[in-house]
């Protein structure tokens, strides 16, 4: 059975997902054409919507985290730190396999090779690995400055 505290956590998480989906779906309604149609307004408005959705999701996550008791907060931090670190480390294996053409080797008809395709994959992977690392550095610097 849910107690009052855990119910409010789930409400914040539902509000986070609902808000993010609403903002991002609104941009799809505004620009119903295919994603291959790249225009300045489409790129700028969708990027702004992604920033708003990210801010909303983060704010709701902070509110949900504050509603957790100390044990649940520590469990979440442990899981994100170790689970995230292990997941990022293991993703290097997938990066090497895909980057060296492993998907093409598995299914040549659907996965093509090429310098531009690899560059796009490389940038996408580095965003997924680099952003969490930069977030860690900022949080660590904040923690060090705040606890002195």
Tab-separated table of C-alpha atoms in Angstrom:
chain	number	residue	atom	x	y	z
A	1	UNK	CA	0.000	0.000	0.000
A	2	UNK	CA	1.235	3.456	-0.829
A	3	UNK	CA	1.738	5.865	2.017
A	4	UNK	CA	1.169	9.578	1.555
A	5	UNK	CA	4.851	10.366	1.007
A	6	UNK	CA	5.444	7.744	-1.701
A	7	UNK	CA	2.195	8.683	-3.418
A	8	UNK	CA	3.383	12.289	-3.755
A	9	UNK	CA	6.684	11.037	-5.225
A	10	UNK	CA	4.751	9.109	-7.897
A	11	UNK	CA	2.627	12.197	-8.584
A	12	UNK	CA	5.739	14.283	-9.228
A	13	UNK	CA	7.183	11.599	-11.505
A	14	UNK	CA	3.904	11.345	-13.427
A	15	UNK	CA	3.815	15.144	-13.737
A	16	UNK	CA	7.403	15.068	-15.025
A	17	UNK	CA	6.630	12.526	-17.755
A	18	UNK	CA	3.286	14.110	-18.602
A	19	UNK	CA	4.777	17.593	-18.919
A	20	UNK	CA	7.720	16.427	-21.007
A	21	UNK	CA	5.479	14.458	-23.353
A	22	UNK	CA	3.011	17.346	-23.676
A	23	UNK	CA	5.718	19.859	-24.584
A	24	UNK	CA	7.402	17.565	-27.084
A	25	UNK	CA	4.131	16.415	-28.657
A	26	UNK	CA	3.110	20.049	-29.061
A	27	UNK	CA	6.137	20.599	-31.287
A	28	UNK	CA	5.120	17.570	-33.391
A	29	UNK	CA	1.702	19.149	-33.857
A	30	UNK	CA	3.322	22.455	-34.787
A	31	UNK	CA	5.678	20.773	-37.276
A	32	UNK	CA	3.863	17.673	-38.560
A	33	UNK	CA	6.230	17.194	-41.503
A	34	UNK	CA	8.958	14.566	-41.567
A	35	UNK	CA	12.113	14.965	-39.531
A	36	UNK	CA	14.069	15.175	-42.803
A	37	UNK	CA	12.529	18.636	-43.315
A	38	UNK	CA	15.095	20.781	-41.510
A	39	UNK	CA	14.222	24.459	-41.286
A	40	UNK	CA	15.496	27.169	-38.978
A	41	UNK	CA	12.201	27.644	-37.153
A	42	UNK	CA	11.716	23.887	-36.746
A	43	UNK	CA	15.215	23.443	-35.296
A	44	UNK	CA	15.029	26.467	-32.975
A	45	UNK	CA	11.502	25.886	-31.666
A	46	UNK	CA	12.024	22.146	-31.158
A	47	UNK	CA	15.340	22.793	-29.403
A	48	UNK	CA	13.673	25.381	-27.164
A	49	UNK	CA	10.863	22.918	-26.432
A	50	UNK	CA	13.445	20.255	-25.540
A	51	UNK	CA	15.126	22.718	-23.150
A	52	UNK	CA	11.772	23.565	-21.532
A	53	UNK	CA	10.847	19.874	-21.277
A	54	UNK	CA	14.234	19.066	-19.744
A	55	UNK	CA	13.899	21.860	-17.189
A	56	UNK	CA	10.377	20.724	-16.270
A	57	UNK	CA	11.486	17.109	-15.919
A	58	UNK	CA	14.465	18.049	-13.774
A	59	UNK	CA	12.363	20.286	-11.532
A	60	UNK	CA	9.797	17.517	-10.972
A	61	UNK	CA	12.617	15.033	-10.288
A	62	UNK	CA	14.066	17.380	-7.656
A	63	UNK	CA	10.654	17.733	-5.996
A	64	UNK	CA	10.181	13.948	-6.051
A	65	UNK	CA	13.678	13.365	-4.634
A	66	UNK	CA	13.016	15.784	-1.770
A	67	UNK	CA	9.924	13.784	-0.803
A	68	UNK	CA	11.942	10.577	-0.378
A	69	UNK	CA	13.227	9.577	3.043
A	70	UNK	CA	16.978	9.432	3.685
A	71	UNK	CA	17.225	5.686	3.035
A	72	UNK	CA	15.454	5.970	-0.333
A	73	UNK	CA	17.579	8.979	-1.316
A	74	UNK	CA	20.795	7.082	-0.552
A	75	UNK	CA	19.530	4.008	-2.423
A	76	UNK	CA	18.781	6.182	-5.455
A	77	UNK	CA	22.190	7.867	-5.346
A	78	UNK	CA	23.934	4.501	-5.021
A	79	UNK	CA	21.972	3.014	-7.915
A	80	UNK	CA	22.531	6.003	-10.201
A	81	UNK	CA	26.237	6.280	-9.371
A	82	UNK	CA	27.173	2.621	-9.673
A	83	UNK	CA	24.543	1.593	-12.200
A	84	UNK	CA	25.274	4.608	-14.368
A	85	UNK	CA	29.040	4.153	-14.149
A	86	UNK	CA	28.840	0.453	-14.979
A	87	UNK	CA	26.364	1.115	-17.798
A	88	UNK	CA	28.574	3.818	-19.317
A	89	UNK	CA	31.598	1.565	-19.050
A	90	UNK	CA	29.851	-1.370	-20.702
A	91	UNK	CA	28.551	0.886	-23.476
A	92	UNK	CA	32.152	1.193	-24.678
A	93	UNK	CA	31.912	-2.400	-25.913
A	94	UNK	CA	28.836	-1.524	-27.980
A	95	UNK	CA	30.543	1.624	-29.240
A	96	UNK	CA	33.533	-0.368	-30.477
A	97	UNK	CA	31.334	-2.997	-32.128
A	98	UNK	CA	29.088	-0.483	-33.906
A	99	UNK	CA	31.916	1.938	-34.699
A	100	UNK	CA	33.953	-0.789	-36.372
A	101	UNK	CA	31.013	-1.787	-38.569
A	102	UNK	CA	29.551	-4.618	-36.498
A	103	UNK	CA	25.959	-3.801	-37.445
A	104	UNK	CA	26.861	-3.869	-41.123
A	105	UNK	CA	28.558	-7.218	-40.548
A	106	UNK	CA	25.375	-8.578	-38.923
A	107	UNK	CA	22.936	-7.189	-41.502
A	108	UNK	CA	24.556	-5.553	-44.555
A	109	UNK	CA	21.205	-4.810	-46.212
A	110	UNK	CA	20.017	-2.484	-43.413
A	111	UNK	CA	23.193	-1.021	-41.897
A	112	UNK	CA	25.519	0.843	-44.210
A	113	UNK	CA	29.083	1.959	-43.644
A	114	UNK	CA	30.392	5.458	-44.224
A	115	UNK	CA	32.435	8.252	-42.707
A	116	UNK	CA	29.429	10.588	-42.265
A	117	UNK	CA	27.341	7.884	-40.623
A	118	UNK	CA	30.177	7.004	-38.252
A	119	UNK	CA	30.685	10.692	-37.390
A	120	UNK	CA	26.993	11.059	-36.520
A	121	UNK	CA	27.141	7.909	-34.387
A	122	UNK	CA	30.306	9.155	-32.706
A	123	UNK	CA	28.760	12.532	-31.850
A	124	UNK	CA	25.622	10.867	-30.489
A	125	UNK	CA	27.649	8.496	-28.348
A	126	UNK	CA	29.877	11.258	-27.029
A	127	UNK	CA	26.799	13.299	-26.058
A	128	UNK	CA	25.478	10.343	-24.074
A	129	UNK	CA	28.796	9.776	-22.316
A	130	UNK	CA	30.108	13.327	-22.131
A	131	UNK	CA	27.000	15.032	-20.747
A	132	UNK	CA	26.720	12.767	-17.671
A	133	UNK	CA	30.432	13.261	-17.032
A	134	UNK	CA	30.110	17.050	-17.293
A	135	UNK	CA	27.071	16.884	-15.013
A	136	UNK	CA	29.138	14.909	-12.507
A	137	UNK	CA	31.907	17.521	-12.623
A	138	UNK	CA	29.490	20.408	-12.076
A	139	UNK	CA	27.746	18.595	-9.212
A	140	UNK	CA	31.084	17.698	-7.642
A	141	UNK	CA	32.353	21.278	-7.865
A	142	UNK	CA	29.082	22.533	-6.377
A	143	UNK	CA	29.280	19.996	-3.543
A	144	UNK	CA	32.894	20.915	-2.775
A	145	UNK	CA	32.142	24.652	-2.753
A	146	UNK	CA	28.925	24.292	-0.715
A	147	UNK	CA	30.434	22.038	1.975
A	148	UNK	CA	33.481	24.160	2.782
